């Protein structure tokens, strides 16, 4: 069987370079769309100041993509400037399967 490419999708409300992108979108509904389109992982920006995200977005993504029969649940990644150990536990408690660590920040 030939290798299959994995698809990663990202939920981002804003960015420092682009400004507001999708401030009023429902994270859970968007995640369902990503998952039904075949996303294997959904990255959720949870940083509030620059990206206008939050842990609520991550929890919504996890809840809305769990138990859906039409696709297998994608992994949920917390994308945040992780600088403290407690943020790893916090991510797990909010429903993340994995986190992003940026080595330059450590």
CSV table of N, CA, C and O in Angstrom, one decimal, residues 14-96:
chain,number,residue,atom,x,y,z
A,14,UNK,N,-7.0,35.2,14.7
A,14,UNK,CA,-6.3,36.4,14.3
A,14,UNK,C,-4.8,36.1,14.3
A,14,UNK,O,-4.4,35.0,14.8
A,15,UNK,N,-4.0,37.0,13.8
A,15,UNK,CA,-2.5,36.8,13.8
A,15,UNK,C,-1.9,38.2,13.9
A,15,UNK,O,-2.6,39.2,13.4
A,16,UNK,N,-0.7,38.4,14.5
A,16,UNK,CA,-0.1,39.7,14.5
A,16,UNK,C,0.1,40.3,13.1
A,16,UNK,O,0.0,41.5,13.0
A,17,UNK,N,0.4,39.5,12.2
A,17,UNK,CA,0.7,40.0,10.8
A,17,UNK,C,-0.6,40.3,10.0
A,17,UNK,O,-0.6,41.2,9.2
A,18,UNK,N,-1.6,39.5,10.2
A,18,UNK,CA,-2.8,39.6,9.4
A,18,UNK,C,-4.0,40.4,10.1
A,18,UNK,O,-5.0,40.7,9.5
A,19,UNK,N,-3.9,40.5,11.4
A,19,UNK,CA,-5.0,41.1,12.2
A,19,UNK,C,-6.1,40.1,12.3
A,19,UNK,O,-5.9,38.9,12.3
A,20,UNK,N,-7.3,40.5,12.4
A,20,UNK,CA,-8.5,39.6,12.6
A,20,UNK,C,-8.7,38.8,11.4
A,20,UNK,O,-8.7,39.3,10.2
A,21,UNK,N,-8.9,37.5,11.6
A,21,UNK,CA,-9.1,36.6,10.4
A,21,UNK,C,-10.5,36.0,10.5
A,21,UNK,O,-11.3,36.1,9.6
A,22,UNK,N,-10.8,35.4,11.7
A,22,UNK,CA,-12.1,34.7,11.8
A,22,UNK,C,-12.5,34.8,13.3
A,22,UNK,O,-12.8,33.8,13.9
A,23,UNK,N,-12.6,36.0,13.8
A,23,UNK,CA,-12.9,36.2,15.2
A,23,UNK,C,-14.2,35.6,15.7
A,23,UNK,O,-14.2,35.1,16.8
A,24,UNK,N,-15.2,35.6,14.9
A,24,UNK,CA,-16.5,35.1,15.4
A,24,UNK,C,-16.9,33.7,15.0
A,24,UNK,O,-18.0,33.2,15.2
A,25,UNK,N,-15.9,33.0,14.4
A,25,UNK,CA,-16.2,31.6,14.0
A,25,UNK,C,-16.4,30.7,15.2
A,25,UNK,O,-15.7,30.9,16.3
A,26,UNK,N,-17.2,29.7,15.1
A,26,UNK,CA,-17.4,28.7,16.2
A,26,UNK,C,-16.3,27.6,15.9
A,26,UNK,O,-16.3,26.9,14.9
A,27,UNK,N,-15.4,27.4,16.9
A,27,UNK,CA,-14.3,26.5,16.7
A,27,UNK,C,-14.7,25.1,16.5
A,27,UNK,O,-14.2,24.3,15.7
A,28,UNK,N,-15.8,24.6,17.2
A,28,UNK,CA,-16.3,23.3,17.1
A,28,UNK,C,-16.8,23.0,15.7
A,28,UNK,O,-16.6,22.0,15.1
A,29,UNK,N,-17.6,23.9,15.2
A,29,UNK,CA,-18.2,23.8,13.9
A,29,UNK,C,-17.2,23.7,12.8
A,29,UNK,O,-17.2,22.9,11.9
A,30,UNK,N,-16.2,24.6,12.9
A,30,UNK,CA,-15.1,24.6,11.9
A,30,UNK,C,-14.3,23.3,12.0
A,30,UNK,O,-13.9,22.8,11.0
A,31,UNK,N,-14.1,22.8,13.2
A,31,UNK,CA,-13.3,21.6,13.3
A,31,UNK,C,-14.1,20.4,12.7
A,31,UNK,O,-13.5,19.5,12.1
A,32,UNK,N,-15.4,20.4,12.8
A,32,UNK,CA,-16.2,19.3,12.2
A,32,UNK,C,-16.0,19.4,10.6
A,32,UNK,O,-15.9,18.3,10.0
A,33,UNK,N,-16.0,20.6,10.1
A,33,UNK,CA,-15.8,20.7,8.7
A,33,UNK,C,-14.4,20.2,8.3
A,33,UNK,O,-14.2,19.5,7.3
A,34,UNK,N,-13.4,20.6,9.1
A,34,UNK,CA,-12.0,20.1,8.8
A,34,UNK,C,-11.9,18.6,8.8
A,34,UNK,O,-11.4,17.9,8.0
A,35,UNK,N,-12.5,18.0,9.9
A,35,UNK,CA,-12.5,16.6,10.1
A,35,UNK,C,-13.2,15.8,8.9
A,35,UNK,O,-12.7,14.8,8.4
A,36,UNK,N,-14.4,16.3,8.6
A,36,UNK,CA,-15.1,15.6,7.5
A,36,UNK,C,-14.4,15.8,6.1
A,36,UNK,O,-14.6,15.0,5.2
A,37,UNK,N,-13.5,16.8,6.0
A,37,UNK,CA,-12.7,17.0,4.8
A,37,UNK,C,-11.5,16.1,4.8
A,37,UNK,O,-10.7,16.1,3.9
A,38,UNK,N,-11.2,15.4,5.9
A,38,UNK,CA,-10.1,14.5,6.0
A,38,UNK,C,-8.9,14.9,6.8
A,38,UNK,O,-7.9,14.3,6.8
A,39,UNK,N,-9.1,16.0,7.6
A,39,UNK,CA,-7.9,16.4,8.5
A,39,UNK,C,-7.6,15.3,9.5
A,39,UNK,O,-8.4,14.8,10.1
A,40,UNK,N,-6.3,15.1,9.6
A,40,UNK,CA,-5.8,14.1,10.5
A,40,UNK,C,-5.4,14.8,11.9
A,40,UNK,O,-5.3,14.1,12.9
A,41,UNK,N,-5.1,16.1,11.8
A,41,UNK,CA,-4.8,16.8,13.0
A,41,UNK,C,-5.4,18.2,12.9
A,41,UNK,O,-5.4,18.8,11.8
A,42,UNK,N,-5.9,18.7,14.0
A,42,UNK,CA,-6.4,20.1,14.0
A,42,UNK,C,-5.6,20.9,15.0
A,42,UNK,O,-5.6,20.6,16.2
A,43,UNK,N,-5.0,21.9,14.5
A,43,UNK,CA,-4.2,22.8,15.4
A,43,UNK,C,-5.0,23.9,15.8
A,43,UNK,O,-5.7,24.6,15.0
A,44,UNK,N,-5.0,24.2,17.1
A,44,UNK,CA,-5.9,25.3,17.7
A,44,UNK,C,-5.0,26.3,18.4
A,44,UNK,O,-4.3,25.9,19.4
A,45,UNK,N,-5.0,27.5,17.9
A,45,UNK,CA,-4.2,28.6,18.5
A,45,UNK,C,-5.0,29.0,19.8
A,45,UNK,O,-6.1,29.5,19.7
A,46,UNK,N,-4.3,28.9,20.9
A,46,UNK,CA,-5.0,29.3,22.2
A,46,UNK,C,-4.5,30.6,22.8
A,46,UNK,O,-5.0,31.0,23.9
A,47,UNK,N,-3.5,31.2,22.2
A,47,UNK,CA,-2.9,32.4,22.7
A,47,UNK,C,-3.9,33.6,22.6
A,47,UNK,O,-4.4,33.9,21.5
A,48,UNK,N,-4.3,34.2,23.7
A,48,UNK,CA,-5.4,35.2,23.6
A,48,UNK,C,-5.0,36.6,23.1
A,48,UNK,O,-5.8,37.3,22.4
A,49,UNK,N,-3.8,37.1,23.4
A,49,UNK,CA,-3.5,38.5,23.0
A,49,UNK,C,-3.3,38.7,21.5
A,49,UNK,O,-3.9,39.6,20.9
A,50,UNK,N,-2.5,37.9,20.9
A,50,UNK,CA,-2.1,38.1,19.5
A,50,UNK,C,-3.0,37.3,18.5
A,50,UNK,O,-3.2,37.7,17.4
A,51,UNK,N,-3.5,36.1,19.0
A,51,UNK,CA,-4.2,35.2,18.1
A,51,UNK,C,-5.7,35.1,18.5
A,51,UNK,O,-6.5,34.4,17.9
A,52,UNK,N,-6.1,35.8,19.6
A,52,UNK,CA,-7.5,35.9,20.1
A,52,UNK,C,-8.1,34.5,20.3
A,52,UNK,O,-9.3,34.3,20.1
A,53,UNK,N,-7.3,33.5,20.7
A,53,UNK,CA,-7.8,32.2,21.0
A,53,UNK,C,-7.9,32.0,22.4
A,53,UNK,O,-7.7,32.8,23.3
A,54,UNK,N,-8.3,30.8,22.8
A,54,UNK,CA,-8.5,30.4,24.2
A,54,UNK,C,-8.6,28.9,24.3
A,54,UNK,O,-8.9,28.2,23.4
A,55,UNK,N,-8.5,28.4,25.6
A,55,UNK,CA,-8.7,27.0,25.8
A,55,UNK,C,-10.1,26.6,25.5
A,55,UNK,O,-10.3,25.4,25.2
A,56,UNK,N,-11.1,27.5,25.5
A,56,UNK,CA,-12.4,27.1,25.2
A,56,UNK,C,-12.5,26.7,23.7
A,56,UNK,O,-13.3,25.7,23.4
A,57,UNK,N,-11.7,27.3,22.8
A,57,UNK,CA,-11.7,26.8,21.4
A,57,UNK,C,-11.2,25.4,21.3
A,57,UNK,O,-11.8,24.6,20.6
A,58,UNK,N,-10.2,25.1,22.1
A,58,UNK,CA,-9.6,23.8,22.1
A,58,UNK,C,-10.6,22.7,22.6
A,58,UNK,O,-10.8,21.7,22.0
A,59,UNK,N,-11.3,23.1,23.7
A,59,UNK,CA,-12.3,22.1,24.2
A,59,UNK,C,-13.4,21.9,23.3
A,59,UNK,O,-13.9,20.8,23.1
A,60,UNK,N,-13.9,23.0,22.6
A,60,UNK,CA,-15.0,22.9,21.6
A,60,UNK,C,-14.5,22.0,20.5
A,60,UNK,O,-15.3,21.2,20.0
A,61,UNK,N,-13.3,22.1,20.0
A,61,UNK,CA,-12.8,21.3,18.9
A,61,UNK,C,-12.8,19.8,19.3
A,61,UNK,O,-13.3,19.0,18.6
A,62,UNK,N,-12.3,19.5,20.5
A,62,UNK,CA,-12.3,18.2,21.0
A,62,UNK,C,-13.7,17.6,21.1
A,62,UNK,O,-14.0,16.5,20.7
A,63,UNK,N,-14.6,18.3,21.7
A,63,UNK,CA,-16.0,17.8,22.0
A,63,UNK,C,-16.7,17.6,20.6
A,63,UNK,O,-17.4,16.6,20.5
A,64,UNK,N,-16.6,18.5,19.7
A,64,UNK,CA,-17.3,18.4,18.4
A,64,UNK,C,-16.7,17.4,17.5
A,64,UNK,O,-17.4,17.0,16.6
A,65,UNK,N,-15.5,16.9,17.7
A,65,UNK,CA,-14.9,15.9,16.8
A,65,UNK,C,-14.9,14.5,17.4
A,65,UNK,O,-14.5,13.6,16.8
A,66,UNK,N,-15.3,14.4,18.6
A,66,UNK,CA,-15.3,13.1,19.3
A,66,UNK,C,-16.6,12.4,19.0
A,66,UNK,O,-17.7,12.9,19.1
A,67,UNK,N,-16.5,11.1,18.6
A,67,UNK,CA,-17.7,10.3,18.4
A,67,UNK,C,-18.4,10.5,17.1
A,67,UNK,O,-19.6,10.0,17.0
A,68,UNK,N,-17.8,11.1,16.2
A,68,UNK,CA,-18.5,11.3,14.9
A,68,UNK,C,-18.2,10.0,14.0
A,68,UNK,O,-17.1,9.6,13.8
A,69,UNK,N,-19.3,9.4,13.5
A,69,UNK,CA,-19.2,8.2,12.8
A,69,UNK,C,-18.6,8.3,11.4
A,69,UNK,O,-18.0,7.4,10.8
A,70,UNK,N,-18.8,9.5,10.8
A,70,UNK,CA,-18.4,9.7,9.4
A,70,UNK,C,-16.9,9.9,9.1
A,70,UNK,O,-16.4,9.9,8.0
A,71,UNK,N,-16.1,10.0,10.2
A,71,UNK,CA,-14.7,10.2,10.1
A,71,UNK,C,-14.0,9.7,11.4
A,71,UNK,O,-14.7,9.7,12.4
A,72,UNK,N,-12.7,9.4,11.3
A,72,UNK,CA,-12.0,9.1,12.5
A,72,UNK,C,-11.6,10.4,13.1
A,72,UNK,O,-11.2,11.3,12.4
A,73,UNK,N,-11.6,10.5,14.5
A,73,UNK,CA,-11.3,11.8,15.1
A,73,UNK,C,-9.9,12.2,14.9
A,73,UNK,O,-8.9,11.4,15.1
A,74,UNK,N,-9.7,13.4,14.4
A,74,UNK,CA,-8.3,13.9,14.2
A,74,UNK,C,-7.7,14.2,15.6
A,74,UNK,O,-8.4,14.5,16.6
A,75,UNK,N,-6.4,14.2,15.6
A,75,UNK,CA,-5.7,14.6,16.8
A,75,UNK,C,-5.8,16.1,17.0
A,75,UNK,O,-5.9,16.8,16.0
A,76,UNK,N,-5.9,16.6,18.2
A,76,UNK,CA,-6.1,18.0,18.5
A,76,UNK,C,-4.8,18.5,19.1
A,76,UNK,O,-4.3,18.0,20.1
A,77,UNK,N,-4.2,19.5,18.5
A,77,UNK,CA,-2.9,20.1,18.9
A,77,UNK,C,-3.2,21.5,19.5
A,77,UNK,O,-3.8,22.3,18.9
A,78,UNK,N,-2.6,21.7,20.7
A,78,UNK,CA,-2.6,23.1,21.2
A,78,UNK,C,-1.4,23.8,20.7
A,78,UNK,O,-0.3,23.5,21.0
A,79,UNK,N,-1.7,24.9,20.0
A,79,UNK,CA,-0.6,25.7,19.5
A,79,UNK,C,-0.5,27.0,20.3
A,79,UNK,O,-1.5,27.8,20.3
A,80,UNK,N,0.5,27.1,21.1
A,80,UNK,CA,0.6,28.2,22.1
A,80,UNK,C,2.1,28.4,22.4
A,80,UNK,O,2.9,27.5,22.1
A,81,UNK,N,2.5,29.5,22.9
A,81,UNK,CA,3.8,29.7,23.4
A,81,UNK,C,4.0,29.0,24.7
A,81,UNK,O,3.7,29.6,25.7
A,82,UNK,N,4.3,27.7,24.7
A,82,UNK,CA,4.4,26.9,25.9
A,82,UNK,C,5.7,27.2,26.6
A,82,UNK,O,6.8,26.9,26.1
A,83,UNK,N,5.6,27.9,27.8
A,83,UNK,CA,6.8,28.3,28.6
A,83,UNK,C,6.8,27.7,30.0
A,83,UNK,O,7.8,27.8,30.7
A,84,UNK,N,5.7,27.1,30.4
A,84,UNK,CA,5.6,26.5,31.7
A,84,UNK,C,5.1,25.1,31.7
A,84,UNK,O,4.2,24.8,30.9
A,85,UNK,N,5.5,24.2,32.6
A,85,UNK,CA,5.1,22.9,32.6
A,85,UNK,C,3.6,22.7,32.8
A,85,UNK,O,2.9,21.9,32.2
A,86,UNK,N,3.0,23.6,33.6
A,86,UNK,CA,1.6,23.5,33.9
A,86,UNK,C,0.7,23.7,32.6
A,86,UNK,O,-0.4,23.2,32.5
A,87,UNK,N,1.3,24.4,31.6
A,87,UNK,CA,0.5,24.5,30.3
A,87,UNK,C,0.3,23.2,29.6
A,87,UNK,O,-0.6,23.0,28.8
A,88,UNK,N,1.2,22.2,29.9
A,88,UNK,CA,1.1,20.9,29.3
A,88,UNK,C,-0.1,20.2,29.9
A,88,UNK,O,-1.0,19.6,29.2
A,89,UNK,N,-0.2,20.2,31.2
A,89,UNK,CA,-1.3,19.6,32.0
A,89,UNK,C,-2.6,20.4,31.6
A,89,UNK,O,-3.7,19.7,31.4
A,90,UNK,N,-2.6,21.7,31.5
A,90,UNK,CA,-3.7,22.5,31.1
A,90,UNK,C,-4.2,22.1,29.7
A,90,UNK,O,-5.5,21.9,29.5
A,91,UNK,N,-3.3,21.8,28.8
A,91,UNK,CA,-3.7,21.4,27.4
A,91,UNK,C,-4.4,20.1,27.5
A,91,UNK,O,-5.4,19.9,26.8
A,92,UNK,N,-3.8,19.2,28.2
A,92,UNK,CA,-4.4,17.8,28.4
A,92,UNK,C,-5.8,17.9,28.9
A,92,UNK,O,-6.8,17.3,28.4
A,93,UNK,N,-6.0,18.7,30.0
A,93,UNK,CA,-7.3,18.9,30.6
A,93,UNK,C,-8.3,19.5,29.7
A,93,UNK,O,-9.5,19.2,29.8
A,94,UNK,N,-7.9,20.3,28.8
A,94,UNK,CA,-8.8,21.0,27.8
A,94,UNK,C,-9.1,20.1,26.6
A,94,UNK,O,-10.0,20.5,25.8
A,95,UNK,N,-8.4,19.0,26.5
A,95,UNK,CA,-8.7,18.0,25.4
A,95,UNK,C,-7.7,17.9,24.3
A,95,UNK,O,-7.9,17.2,23.3
A,96,UNK,N,-6.5,18.4,24.5
A,96,UNK,CA,-5.4,18.3,23.5
A,96,UNK,C,-4.8,16.9,23.6
A,96,UNK,O,-4.7,16.3,24.6
